[in-house]
């Protein structure tokens, strides 16, 4: 009697089936997406690590979303997600991370200035447990090299990060995304914030190519915004956890200056019998501003406490979601085995 082979138990899709999730923010990139995904397909076929590509259509108006639906039929690794209105790269990365299954995330644009064949160079050190985050260092002609050089020099001066190019393609562990504060354009300072929290950061050279189609979404108007964001991040890292350290010390110094000046003005009045109106104006200003700054610091401490509690809640919710995901996977496997019997 011939033995019949045992039925194959179907395995549900789990997080463990994907090692790397490539997050691709795309705004009006219909001219680039087909070739970009073809190159992703060629790259993935030559890798042992398991990949998925999550393209986040960020409010495109050029038919990118309908094109992604067609491309999904051709590429099994593609997972398109949509923003109905433009929300920016930072929000697109956040949305992509929420849909990602890999433990390593990669930020990669769809404009083909960076080729998918270089993604393994970013991912390799993380998969080998040599680094927590890897950023690319541009190799080639760059139209905004002057502006980028100033930005990177200022950033290195303020933050003392061990890389030369902060705002570029990058790969990072999933927990880095969970640890970063939610703020607009945070992707520009992911390296800075990750390094400040103790994650290891390295860089690898990545070739830069001309755009395949379309045009750049960024202009000179982004320079002042970038500088203000840089100062905001510096203040966040320096005083975000202890705002009273900044506002309280400044307020106390002004208040003390006002008190000392007031005492000196009183002594002068008693000795000479002459008062100085401008001196009393300065004294009142110092006392009022000192009180306001100190009160602002106290209020900031309360806000910082609330933010810490919210961050802890986010961490606990992420752990609960991951545990629930694993329980659902185990239950699905048990159900599949029972049905097979």
Short mmCIF file of C-alpha atoms in Angstrom, two decimals:
data_model
loop_
_atom_site.label_atom_id
_atom_site.label_comp_id
_atom_site.label_asym_id
_atom_site.label_seq_id
_atom_site.Cartn_x
_atom_site.Cartn_y
_atom_site.Cartn_z
CA UNK A 1 0.00 0.00 0.00
CA UNK A 2 1.47 3.36 -1.00
CA UNK A 3 1.70 6.04 1.62
CA UNK A 4 -0.05 9.29 0.87
CA UNK A 5 2.01 12.41 1.64
CA UNK A 6 0.87 14.44 4.59
CA UNK A 7 -0.98 17.63 3.63
CA UNK A 8 1.06 20.81 3.75
CA UNK A 9 0.04 23.11 6.57
CA UNK A 10 -0.35 26.67 5.29
CA UNK A 11 1.71 29.16 7.22
CA UNK A 12 0.30 32.62 7.87
CA UNK A 13 2.28 35.74 7.05
CA UNK A 14 4.22 36.85 10.10
CA UNK A 15 6.71 39.53 10.95
CA UNK A 16 9.47 36.91 10.94
CA UNK A 17 8.89 36.30 7.20
CA UNK A 18 10.28 39.75 6.40
CA UNK A 19 13.73 40.95 7.46
CA UNK A 20 13.86 44.34 5.75
CA UNK A 21 11.08 46.81 4.94
CA UNK A 22 11.99 49.48 2.39
CA UNK A 23 9.89 52.61 3.03
CA UNK A 24 9.43 54.72 -0.10
CA UNK A 25 7.67 58.09 0.22
CA UNK A 26 6.37 59.02 -3.24
CA UNK A 27 4.79 62.30 -4.29
CA UNK A 28 3.96 62.45 -8.03
CA UNK A 29 6.53 59.81 -8.98
CA UNK A 30 4.51 57.92 -11.62
CA UNK A 31 7.36 58.37 -14.09
CA UNK A 32 9.83 56.65 -11.76
CA UNK A 33 7.87 53.94 -9.96
CA UNK A 34 7.83 51.20 -12.67
CA UNK A 35 11.60 51.27 -13.17
CA UNK A 36 12.25 51.71 -9.45
CA UNK A 37 10.26 48.57 -8.63
CA UNK A 38 11.90 46.62 -11.45
CA UNK A 39 15.28 47.46 -9.94
CA UNK A 40 13.96 46.49 -6.50
CA UNK A 41 12.86 43.15 -7.94
CA UNK A 42 16.32 42.51 -9.37
CA UNK A 43 17.96 43.47 -6.08
CA UNK A 44 15.68 41.30 -3.94
CA UNK A 45 16.21 38.21 -6.10
CA UNK A 46 19.92 38.27 -5.30
CA UNK A 47 19.59 38.59 -1.52
CA UNK A 48 19.26 36.03 1.24
CA UNK A 49 17.43 38.52 3.46
CA UNK A 50 13.68 38.76 2.90
CA UNK A 51 12.45 42.12 1.67
CA UNK A 52 9.24 44.02 1.25
CA UNK A 53 8.78 47.44 -0.36
CA UNK A 54 6.17 49.79 1.09
CA UNK A 55 5.44 52.72 -1.23
CA UNK A 56 3.54 55.50 0.51
CA UNK A 57 1.67 57.62 -2.03
CA UNK A 58 1.75 61.02 -0.34
CA UNK A 59 -1.25 62.71 -1.96
CA UNK A 60 -0.04 62.31 -5.57
CA UNK A 61 -2.11 63.88 -8.35
CA UNK A 62 -0.37 62.23 -11.33
CA UNK A 63 -2.07 58.82 -11.15
CA UNK A 64 0.58 57.21 -8.94
CA UNK A 65 -2.01 55.37 -6.83
CA UNK A 66 -3.74 53.65 -9.76
CA UNK A 67 -0.31 52.78 -11.17
CA UNK A 68 0.69 51.22 -7.84
CA UNK A 69 -2.40 49.01 -7.96
CA UNK A 70 -1.25 47.67 -11.32
CA UNK A 71 2.33 47.23 -10.17
CA UNK A 72 1.16 45.30 -7.11
CA UNK A 73 -0.06 42.55 -9.45
CA UNK A 74 3.44 42.27 -10.91
CA UNK A 75 5.52 42.45 -7.73
CA UNK A 76 4.60 40.29 -4.75
CA UNK A 77 6.93 42.25 -2.46
CA UNK A 78 5.10 45.54 -3.08
CA UNK A 79 2.72 46.92 -0.46
CA UNK A 80 1.26 50.31 -1.47
CA UNK A 81 -0.21 52.68 1.12
CA UNK A 82 -1.96 55.97 0.45
CA UNK A 83 -2.25 59.45 1.96
CA UNK A 84 -5.20 61.18 0.32
CA UNK A 85 -3.52 64.56 0.92
CA UNK A 86 0.16 65.45 1.10
CA UNK A 87 1.50 65.06 4.64
CA UNK A 88 5.25 65.14 4.09
CA UNK A 89 8.13 62.67 4.20
CA UNK A 90 8.13 62.33 7.99
CA UNK A 91 4.47 61.29 8.09
CA UNK A 92 5.00 58.98 5.11
CA UNK A 93 7.82 57.23 6.96
CA UNK A 94 5.66 56.94 10.06
CA UNK A 95 2.80 55.45 8.02
CA UNK A 96 5.18 53.07 6.26
CA UNK A 97 6.63 51.91 9.59
CA UNK A 98 3.14 51.15 10.90
CA UNK A 99 2.54 48.85 7.92
CA UNK A 100 6.05 47.35 7.87
CA UNK A 101 6.77 43.79 8.99
CA UNK A 102 10.56 43.90 8.96
CA UNK A 103 12.78 44.60 11.94
CA UNK A 104 15.06 46.73 9.75
CA UNK A 105 13.56 49.78 8.03
CA UNK A 106 15.09 51.60 5.07
CA UNK A 107 14.25 55.15 3.96
CA UNK A 108 14.68 55.26 0.18
CA UNK A 109 13.17 57.80 -2.27
CA UNK A 110 11.53 56.77 -5.54
CA UNK A 111 13.22 59.39 -7.76
CA UNK A 112 16.04 56.98 -8.74
CA UNK A 113 18.77 59.36 -7.60
CA UNK A 114 19.72 56.37 -5.47
CA UNK A 115 19.50 52.92 -7.06
CA UNK A 116 17.91 50.00 -5.17
CA UNK A 117 21.02 47.91 -5.85
CA UNK A 118 22.75 49.89 -3.08
CA UNK A 119 20.16 49.08 -0.40
CA UNK A 120 22.07 45.97 0.80
CA UNK A 121 25.07 48.21 1.56
CA UNK A 122 22.92 50.12 4.04
CA UNK A 123 21.27 47.05 5.51
CA UNK A 124 24.34 44.81 5.80
CA UNK A 125 25.94 46.30 8.95
CA UNK A 126 22.60 46.19 10.79
CA UNK A 127 21.85 42.58 9.86
CA UNK A 128 25.40 41.73 10.98
CA UNK A 129 24.74 43.46 14.34
CA UNK A 130 27.55 45.93 13.69
CA UNK A 131 25.39 49.05 13.88
CA UNK A 132 21.89 50.26 14.78
CA UNK A 133 21.63 52.85 12.01
CA UNK A 134 23.51 53.28 8.73
CA UNK A 135 23.35 56.41 6.59
CA UNK A 136 24.58 56.93 3.07
CA UNK A 137 27.33 59.36 2.14
CA UNK A 138 26.62 60.85 -1.31
CA UNK A 139 29.13 59.95 -4.02
CA UNK A 140 28.71 61.98 -7.20
CA UNK A 141 27.57 65.38 -8.45
CA UNK A 142 24.97 66.98 -6.20
CA UNK A 143 23.12 70.14 -7.25
CA UNK A 144 22.59 71.31 -3.67
CA UNK A 145 26.10 70.45 -2.48
CA UNK A 146 26.79 73.96 -1.15
CA UNK A 147 23.61 74.17 0.92
CA UNK A 148 23.97 70.57 2.05
CA UNK A 149 27.57 71.21 3.11
CA UNK A 150 26.56 74.16 5.30
CA UNK A 151 23.70 72.17 6.81
CA UNK A 152 25.92 69.20 7.61
CA UNK A 153 28.69 71.37 9.05
CA UNK A 154 26.28 73.22 11.33
CA UNK A 155 24.69 69.93 12.40
CA UNK A 156 28.04 68.34 13.23
CA UNK A 157 29.04 71.43 15.21
CA UNK A 158 25.83 71.46 17.23
CA UNK A 159 25.30 67.73 17.72
CA UNK A 160 28.78 66.13 17.40
CA UNK A 161 27.54 63.18 15.30
CA UNK A 162 30.18 60.87 13.76
CA UNK A 163 28.91 61.04 10.13
CA UNK A 164 29.38 63.51 7.29
CA UNK A 165 25.95 63.38 5.61
CA UNK A 166 22.96 63.52 7.94
CA UNK A 167 20.09 64.01 5.48
CA UNK A 168 20.37 61.06 3.12
CA UNK A 169 19.08 57.54 2.55
CA UNK A 170 19.39 55.43 5.67
CA UNK A 171 18.60 52.08 7.27
CA UNK A 172 17.74 51.65 10.93
CA UNK A 173 16.30 49.23 13.44
CA UNK A 174 12.56 49.38 14.05
CA UNK A 175 13.01 50.38 17.69
CA UNK A 176 14.69 53.62 16.59
CA UNK A 177 11.49 54.75 14.89
CA UNK A 178 9.51 53.92 18.03
CA UNK A 179 11.93 55.92 20.19
CA UNK A 180 11.86 59.12 18.14
CA UNK A 181 9.56 62.01 19.07
CA UNK A 182 6.77 62.76 16.63
CA UNK A 183 7.49 66.10 14.96
CA UNK A 184 7.36 67.48 11.39
CA UNK A 185 10.46 66.79 9.27
CA UNK A 186 11.97 64.59 11.99
CA UNK A 187 13.52 62.42 9.24
CA UNK A 188 16.18 65.10 8.70
CA UNK A 189 17.43 64.61 12.25
CA UNK A 190 16.88 60.89 12.78
CA UNK A 191 20.63 60.32 13.05
CA UNK A 192 21.05 63.10 15.59
CA UNK A 193 18.16 61.93 17.78
CA UNK A 194 19.15 58.26 17.51
CA UNK A 195 22.77 59.00 18.46
CA UNK A 196 21.57 61.11 21.41
CA UNK A 197 19.64 58.09 22.70
CA UNK A 198 22.65 55.79 22.55
CA UNK A 199 22.09 54.00 19.23
CA UNK A 200 25.23 53.36 17.19
CA UNK A 201 25.47 55.19 13.85
CA UNK A 202 27.78 54.54 10.89
CA UNK A 203 27.89 55.60 7.25
CA UNK A 204 28.67 53.96 3.91
CA UNK A 205 29.30 55.58 0.49
CA UNK A 206 26.24 55.54 -1.78
CA UNK A 207 26.40 56.63 -5.47
CA UNK A 208 24.17 59.54 -6.49
CA UNK A 209 22.55 59.66 -9.95
CA UNK A 210 20.51 62.27 -11.88
CA UNK A 211 16.73 62.08 -11.49
CA UNK A 212 15.12 59.67 -13.95
CA UNK A 213 11.89 61.70 -14.27
CA UNK A 214 10.02 64.52 -12.56
CA UNK A 215 11.57 67.34 -10.60
CA UNK A 216 12.79 68.00 -7.07
CA UNK A 217 10.14 68.97 -4.48
CA UNK A 218 12.57 71.10 -2.47
CA UNK A 219 13.83 74.61 -3.11
CA UNK A 220 15.70 77.43 -1.41
CA UNK A 221 12.64 78.18 0.74
CA UNK A 222 13.51 75.07 2.75
CA UNK A 223 16.77 76.59 4.03
CA UNK A 224 15.31 78.86 6.76
CA UNK A 225 12.88 76.10 7.73
CA UNK A 226 15.79 73.68 8.05
CA UNK A 227 17.77 76.09 10.24
CA UNK A 228 14.80 76.65 12.56
CA UNK A 229 14.21 72.89 12.74
CA UNK A 230 17.88 72.42 13.62
CA UNK A 231 17.61 74.88 16.51
CA UNK A 232 14.37 73.22 17.67
CA UNK A 233 16.02 69.79 17.71
CA UNK A 234 19.04 71.21 19.56
CA UNK A 235 16.76 72.69 22.22
CA UNK A 236 14.77 69.44 22.40
CA UNK A 237 17.90 67.39 23.02
CA UNK A 238 19.48 69.91 25.40
CA UNK A 239 16.49 70.98 27.47
CA UNK A 240 13.53 68.84 26.35
CA UNK A 241 13.64 66.65 29.43
CA UNK A 242 14.43 69.51 31.85
CA UNK A 243 12.99 72.78 30.50
CA UNK A 244 13.30 74.39 33.93
CA UNK A 245 17.07 74.14 33.48
CA UNK A 246 16.85 76.69 30.63
CA UNK A 247 13.90 78.89 31.52
CA UNK A 248 14.33 78.62 35.29
CA UNK A 249 18.01 79.59 35.27
CA UNK A 250 17.37 82.49 32.89
CA UNK A 251 14.37 83.63 34.94
CA UNK A 252 16.26 83.36 38.22
CA UNK A 253 19.22 85.30 36.77
CA UNK A 254 16.98 88.13 35.55
CA UNK A 255 15.05 88.20 38.83
CA UNK A 256 18.28 88.32 40.85
CA UNK A 257 19.64 91.05 38.58
CA UNK A 258 16.48 93.07 39.16
CA UNK A 259 16.68 92.63 42.95
CA UNK A 260 20.38 93.59 43.09
CA UNK A 261 19.81 96.59 40.83
CA UNK A 262 16.89 97.64 43.00
CA UNK A 263 18.99 97.46 46.13
CA UNK A 264 21.77 99.44 44.45
CA UNK A 265 19.26 102.08 43.27
CA UNK A 266 17.84 102.42 46.79
CA UNK A 267 21.32 102.89 48.27
CA UNK A 268 22.10 105.54 45.63
CA UNK A 269 18.82 107.31 46.40
CA UNK A 270 19.54 107.33 50.16
CA UNK A 271 23.11 108.55 49.71
CA UNK A 272 22.61 111.20 47.03
CA UNK A 273 18.89 111.90 47.28
CA UNK A 274 18.63 111.44 43.51
CA UNK A 275 16.62 108.75 41.72
CA UNK A 276 17.08 107.48 38.19
CA UNK A 277 13.80 106.74 36.35
CA UNK A 278 15.49 104.60 33.66
CA UNK A 279 17.05 102.45 36.39
CA UNK A 280 13.66 101.70 37.92
CA UNK A 281 12.30 100.81 34.46
CA UNK A 282 15.13 98.32 33.98
CA UNK A 283 14.56 96.88 37.46
CA UNK A 284 10.84 96.36 36.88
CA UNK A 285 11.52 94.77 33.49
CA UNK A 286 14.04 92.33 34.98
CA UNK A 287 11.69 91.36 37.80
CA UNK A 288 8.71 90.82 35.47
CA UNK A 289 10.67 88.91 32.82
CA UNK A 290 12.43 86.84 35.46
CA UNK A 291 9.10 85.82 36.98
CA UNK A 292 7.64 85.00 33.54
CA UNK A 293 10.62 82.87 32.49
CA UNK A 294 10.64 80.97 35.78
CA UNK A 295 6.89 80.31 35.53
CA UNK A 296 7.41 79.15 31.93
CA UNK A 297 10.05 76.70 33.13
CA UNK A 298 7.68 75.27 35.72
CA UNK A 299 4.99 74.87 33.08
CA UNK A 300 7.51 73.24 30.77
CA UNK A 301 8.36 70.72 33.48
CA UNK A 302 4.72 69.67 33.65
CA UNK A 303 4.59 69.29 29.85
CA UNK A 304 7.82 67.27 29.87
CA UNK A 305 6.33 64.95 32.49
CA UNK A 306 3.24 64.42 30.34
CA UNK A 307 5.39 63.70 27.30
CA UNK A 308 7.37 61.12 29.25
CA UNK A 309 4.17 59.38 30.29
CA UNK A 310 2.85 59.41 26.71
CA UNK A 311 6.16 58.01 25.42
CA UNK A 312 5.99 55.21 27.99
CA UNK A 313 2.39 54.47 26.99
CA UNK A 314 3.44 54.27 23.33
CA UNK A 315 6.20 51.81 24.23
CA UNK A 316 3.83 49.63 26.23
CA UNK A 317 1.21 49.71 23.47
CA UNK A 318 3.85 48.68 20.92
CA UNK A 319 4.86 45.74 23.11
CA UNK A 320 1.21 44.72 23.56
CA UNK A 321 0.60 44.95 19.81
CA UNK A 322 3.68 42.82 19.10
CA UNK A 323 2.61 40.21 21.68
CA UNK A 324 -0.89 40.15 20.22
CA UNK A 325 0.55 39.71 16.75
CA UNK A 326 2.60 36.73 17.91
CA UNK A 327 -0.42 35.18 19.68
CA UNK A 328 -2.53 35.57 16.55
CA UNK A 329 0.21 33.90 14.51
CA UNK A 330 0.41 30.98 16.95
CA UNK A 331 -3.36 30.62 16.92
CA UNK A 332 -3.45 30.66 13.15
CA UNK A 333 -0.81 27.93 12.97
CA UNK A 334 -2.73 25.76 15.46
CA UNK A 335 -5.97 26.25 13.51
CA UNK A 336 -4.25 25.38 10.25
CA UNK A 337 -2.78 22.21 11.79
CA UNK A 338 -6.18 21.20 13.21
CA UNK A 339 -7.89 21.76 9.86
CA UNK A 340 -5.21 19.74 8.11
CA UNK A 341 -5.91 16.77 10.40
#
